[in-house]
XYZ file of C-alpha atoms in Angstrom:
267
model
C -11.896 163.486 -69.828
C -12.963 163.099 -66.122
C -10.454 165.449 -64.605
C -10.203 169.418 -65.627
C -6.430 169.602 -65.256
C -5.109 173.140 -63.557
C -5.113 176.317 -65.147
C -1.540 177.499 -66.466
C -0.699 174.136 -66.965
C 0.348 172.368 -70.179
C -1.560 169.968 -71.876
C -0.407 166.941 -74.172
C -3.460 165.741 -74.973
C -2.460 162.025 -75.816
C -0.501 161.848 -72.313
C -3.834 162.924 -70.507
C -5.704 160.303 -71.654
C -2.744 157.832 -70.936
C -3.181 158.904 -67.557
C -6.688 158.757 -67.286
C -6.893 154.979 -68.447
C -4.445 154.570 -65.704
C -6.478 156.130 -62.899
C -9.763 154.908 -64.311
C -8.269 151.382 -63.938
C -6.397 152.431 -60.296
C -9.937 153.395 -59.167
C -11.621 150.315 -60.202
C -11.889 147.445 -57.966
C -12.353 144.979 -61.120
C -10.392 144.399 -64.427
C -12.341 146.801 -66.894
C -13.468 145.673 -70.652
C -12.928 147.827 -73.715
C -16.432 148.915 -73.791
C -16.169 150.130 -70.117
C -12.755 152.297 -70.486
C -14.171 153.998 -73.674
C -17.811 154.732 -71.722
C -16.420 155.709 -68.966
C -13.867 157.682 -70.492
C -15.989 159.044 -73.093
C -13.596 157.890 -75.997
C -14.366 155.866 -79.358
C -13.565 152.380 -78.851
C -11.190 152.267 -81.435
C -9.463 155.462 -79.429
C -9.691 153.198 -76.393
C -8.311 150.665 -77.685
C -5.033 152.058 -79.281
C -4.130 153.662 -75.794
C -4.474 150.141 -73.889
C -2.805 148.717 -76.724
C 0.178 151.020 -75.973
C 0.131 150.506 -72.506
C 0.359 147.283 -72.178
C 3.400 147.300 -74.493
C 4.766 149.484 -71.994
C 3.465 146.358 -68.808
C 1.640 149.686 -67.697
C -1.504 147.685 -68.206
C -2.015 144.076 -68.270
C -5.001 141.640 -70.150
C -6.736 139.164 -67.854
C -7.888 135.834 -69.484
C -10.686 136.948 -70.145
C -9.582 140.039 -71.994
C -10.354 142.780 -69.608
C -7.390 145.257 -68.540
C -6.584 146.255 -64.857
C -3.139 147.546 -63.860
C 0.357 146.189 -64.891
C 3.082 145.469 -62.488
C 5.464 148.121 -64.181
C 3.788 150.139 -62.162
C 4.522 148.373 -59.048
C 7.925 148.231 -59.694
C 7.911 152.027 -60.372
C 6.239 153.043 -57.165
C 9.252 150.842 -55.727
C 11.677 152.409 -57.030
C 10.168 156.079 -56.462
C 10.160 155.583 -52.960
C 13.161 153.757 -52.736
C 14.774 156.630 -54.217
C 13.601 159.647 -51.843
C 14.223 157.652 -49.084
C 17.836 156.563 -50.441
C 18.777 160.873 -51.082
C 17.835 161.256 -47.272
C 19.259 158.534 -45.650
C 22.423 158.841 -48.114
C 22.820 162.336 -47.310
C 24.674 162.051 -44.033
C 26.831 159.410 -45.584
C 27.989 161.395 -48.200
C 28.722 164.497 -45.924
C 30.985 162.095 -44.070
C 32.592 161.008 -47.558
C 33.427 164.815 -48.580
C 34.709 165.701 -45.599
C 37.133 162.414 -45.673
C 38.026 163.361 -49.728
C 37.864 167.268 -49.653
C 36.020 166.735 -53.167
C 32.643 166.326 -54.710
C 30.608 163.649 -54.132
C 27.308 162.279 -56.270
C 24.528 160.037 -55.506
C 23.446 158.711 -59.053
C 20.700 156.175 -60.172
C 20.494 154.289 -63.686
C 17.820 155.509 -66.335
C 17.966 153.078 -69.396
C 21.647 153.872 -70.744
C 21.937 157.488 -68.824
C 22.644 158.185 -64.816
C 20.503 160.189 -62.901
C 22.397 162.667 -60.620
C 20.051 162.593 -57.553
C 22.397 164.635 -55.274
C 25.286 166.438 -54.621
C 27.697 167.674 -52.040
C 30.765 169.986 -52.330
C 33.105 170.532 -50.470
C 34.752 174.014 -49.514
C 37.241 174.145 -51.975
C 38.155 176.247 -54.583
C 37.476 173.832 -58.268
C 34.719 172.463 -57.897
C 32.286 170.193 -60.109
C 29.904 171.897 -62.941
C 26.723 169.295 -62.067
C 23.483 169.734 -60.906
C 21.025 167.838 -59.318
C 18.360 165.989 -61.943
C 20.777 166.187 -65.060
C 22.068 162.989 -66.870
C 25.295 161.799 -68.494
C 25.829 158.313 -70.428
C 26.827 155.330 -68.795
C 29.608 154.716 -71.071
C 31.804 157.597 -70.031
C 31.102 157.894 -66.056
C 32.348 156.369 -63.249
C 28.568 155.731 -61.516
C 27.901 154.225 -64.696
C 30.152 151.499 -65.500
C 29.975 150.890 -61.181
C 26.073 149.885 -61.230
C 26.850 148.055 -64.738
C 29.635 145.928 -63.564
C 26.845 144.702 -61.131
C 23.984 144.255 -62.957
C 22.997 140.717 -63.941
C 23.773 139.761 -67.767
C 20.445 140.838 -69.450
C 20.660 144.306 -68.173
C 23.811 144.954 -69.256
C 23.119 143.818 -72.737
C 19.872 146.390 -73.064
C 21.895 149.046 -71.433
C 24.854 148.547 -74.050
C 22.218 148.236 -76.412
C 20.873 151.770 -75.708
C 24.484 153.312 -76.089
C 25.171 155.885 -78.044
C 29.150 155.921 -77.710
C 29.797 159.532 -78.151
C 33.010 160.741 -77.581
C 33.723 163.343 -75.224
C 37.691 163.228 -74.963
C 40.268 161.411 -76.748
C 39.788 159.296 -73.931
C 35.753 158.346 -74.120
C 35.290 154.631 -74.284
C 34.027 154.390 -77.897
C 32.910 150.751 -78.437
C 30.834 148.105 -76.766
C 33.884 145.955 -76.596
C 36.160 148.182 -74.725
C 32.628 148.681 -72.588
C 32.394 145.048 -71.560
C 36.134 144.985 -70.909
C 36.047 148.376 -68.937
C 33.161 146.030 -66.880
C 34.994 143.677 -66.153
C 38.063 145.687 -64.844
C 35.698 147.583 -62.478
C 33.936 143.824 -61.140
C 37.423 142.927 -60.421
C 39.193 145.710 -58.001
C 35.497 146.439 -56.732
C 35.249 150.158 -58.194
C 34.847 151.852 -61.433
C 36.535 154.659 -62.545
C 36.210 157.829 -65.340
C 39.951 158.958 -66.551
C 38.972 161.925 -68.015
C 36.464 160.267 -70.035
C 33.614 162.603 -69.878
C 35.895 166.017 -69.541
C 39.432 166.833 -69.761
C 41.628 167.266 -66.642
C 38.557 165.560 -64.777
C 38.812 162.178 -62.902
C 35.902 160.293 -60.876
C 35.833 156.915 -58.768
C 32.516 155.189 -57.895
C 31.332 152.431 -55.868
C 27.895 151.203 -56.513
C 24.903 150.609 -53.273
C 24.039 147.149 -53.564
C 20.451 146.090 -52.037
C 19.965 142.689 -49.835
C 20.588 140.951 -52.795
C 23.543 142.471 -54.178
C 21.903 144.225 -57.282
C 22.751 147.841 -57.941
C 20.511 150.575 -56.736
C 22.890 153.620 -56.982
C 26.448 154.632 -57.182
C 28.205 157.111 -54.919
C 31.221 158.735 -56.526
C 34.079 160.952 -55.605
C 34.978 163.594 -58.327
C 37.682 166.357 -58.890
C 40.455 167.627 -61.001
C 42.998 165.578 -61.756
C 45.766 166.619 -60.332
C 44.185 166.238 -56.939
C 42.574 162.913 -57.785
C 45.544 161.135 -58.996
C 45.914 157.678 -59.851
C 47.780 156.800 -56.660
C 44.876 157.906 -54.561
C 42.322 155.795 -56.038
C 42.708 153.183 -53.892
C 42.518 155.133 -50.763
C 39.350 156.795 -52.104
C 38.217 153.899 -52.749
C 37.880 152.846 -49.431
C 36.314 155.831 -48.425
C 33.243 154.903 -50.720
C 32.861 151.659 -49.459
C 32.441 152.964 -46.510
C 29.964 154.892 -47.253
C 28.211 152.752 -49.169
C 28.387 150.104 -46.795
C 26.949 152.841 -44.144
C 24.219 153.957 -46.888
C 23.117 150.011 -46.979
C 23.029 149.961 -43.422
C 20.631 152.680 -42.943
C 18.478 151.267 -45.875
C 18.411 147.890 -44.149
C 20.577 146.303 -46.859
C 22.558 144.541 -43.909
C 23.875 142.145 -46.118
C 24.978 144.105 -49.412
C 28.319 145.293 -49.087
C 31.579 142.703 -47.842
C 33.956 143.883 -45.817
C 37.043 143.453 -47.211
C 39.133 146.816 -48.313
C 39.920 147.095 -52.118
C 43.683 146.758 -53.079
């Protein structure tokens, strides 16, 4: 290995020298043959050759025609995303301090990761139940409101590998529990514009999201409102409702989406 990594650190052995092919081929200015990654690398060909082999499964790497390896565009699209996301949490945040103090309850920021969300922020409100999240945890798509708002809005493809990846554990005698009451549940939330989680995930807990669409009206996020209830009740949805496209539509704004979000009020 080129790189001593820090003391106190752990070490995974096969993930350092993932990430060592990676920089080695970042640093070059060239596509790199076999014979150069192992050299440089000081690895056995055949060593080499099985970590390329699963990176390019992965589109981390990519083959030229002439069978030498440089980057893959995964990793484009992940550098995307990354800052797309830190700059989304800050430019969100004001947005969302708006939308709690319309509500009086808890709003999330949340981001799709393969068949999970991705809570990537938080804000309470100064009330007395409040929500038992934190930042950086997950939940399945299946059973939560920021879930089933980016999937309504995904194209087709996506949402077949997401339902794919499923595992439709039940949470409540509520919990969607099929792929078929999934793609119906979809369908519902493309309609009236926002999804919503009747007590899917916990008992005596109800959540409404609206997803951020970019320029070209694909998902990014989902903003939801969430509380107990008998606050949230059925005959508020609407009304809260409007309060997230409003904030999504201000979140799009600031992220130059000027396009994303339609005016109209949901009924």
């Amino acid at each position: 290995m080129r790189d001593t990594p820090p003391q106190g650190t752990y070490k995974v052995q096969a993930l350092d020298r993932a990430f060592a092919v990676l920089d080695l081929l970042g640093e070059s200015d060239v596509p790199l043959g076999l014979a150069q990654v192992a050299s440089s690398l000081s690895l056995h060909k055949s060593t080499a050759h099985r970590f390329l082999m699963v990176l390019e499964r992965h589109h981390m790497v990519e083959r030229t025609v002439n069978g030498k390896f440089r980057l893959g565009l995964r990793l484009f699209d992940f550098g995307n995303r990354a800052i797309e996301q830190y700059d989304l949490r800050d430019r969100a945040q004001p947005h969302l301090r708006k939308l709690v103090n319309e509500t009086e309850e808890t709003a999330h920021l949340c981001i799709l990761e393969q068949a999970h969300v991705i809570y990537l922020d938080k804000i309470e409100p100064a009330r007395s139940v409040r929500m038992i999240t934190r930042v950086g945890a997950s939940n399945p798509v299946h059973c939560t409101s920021v879930g089933k708002a980016i999937l309504a809005f995904l194209p087709e493809e996506r949402i077949v590998e997401v339902i794919r990846r499923t595992r439709f554990e039940r949470f409540t005698h509520r919990t969607i529990a099929t792929a078929e009451a999934l793609r119906a549940e979809i369908e519902k939330t493309r309609r009236r514009g926002y999804a919503v989680d009747d007590e899917e995930l916990e008992e005596g807990l109800r959540c409404i999201a609206v997803p951020v669409l970019d320029a070209q009206r694909q998902p990014i996020a989902a903003v939801s409102i969430s509380g107990p209830s008998f606050r949230v009740t059925a005959q508020k949805l609407p009304a809260i409702a409007n309060n997230l496209l409003q904030c999504v539509r201000g979140i799009s704004m600031d992220m130059g989406f000027v396009s994303a979000i339609r005016n109209s009020r949901v009924s």
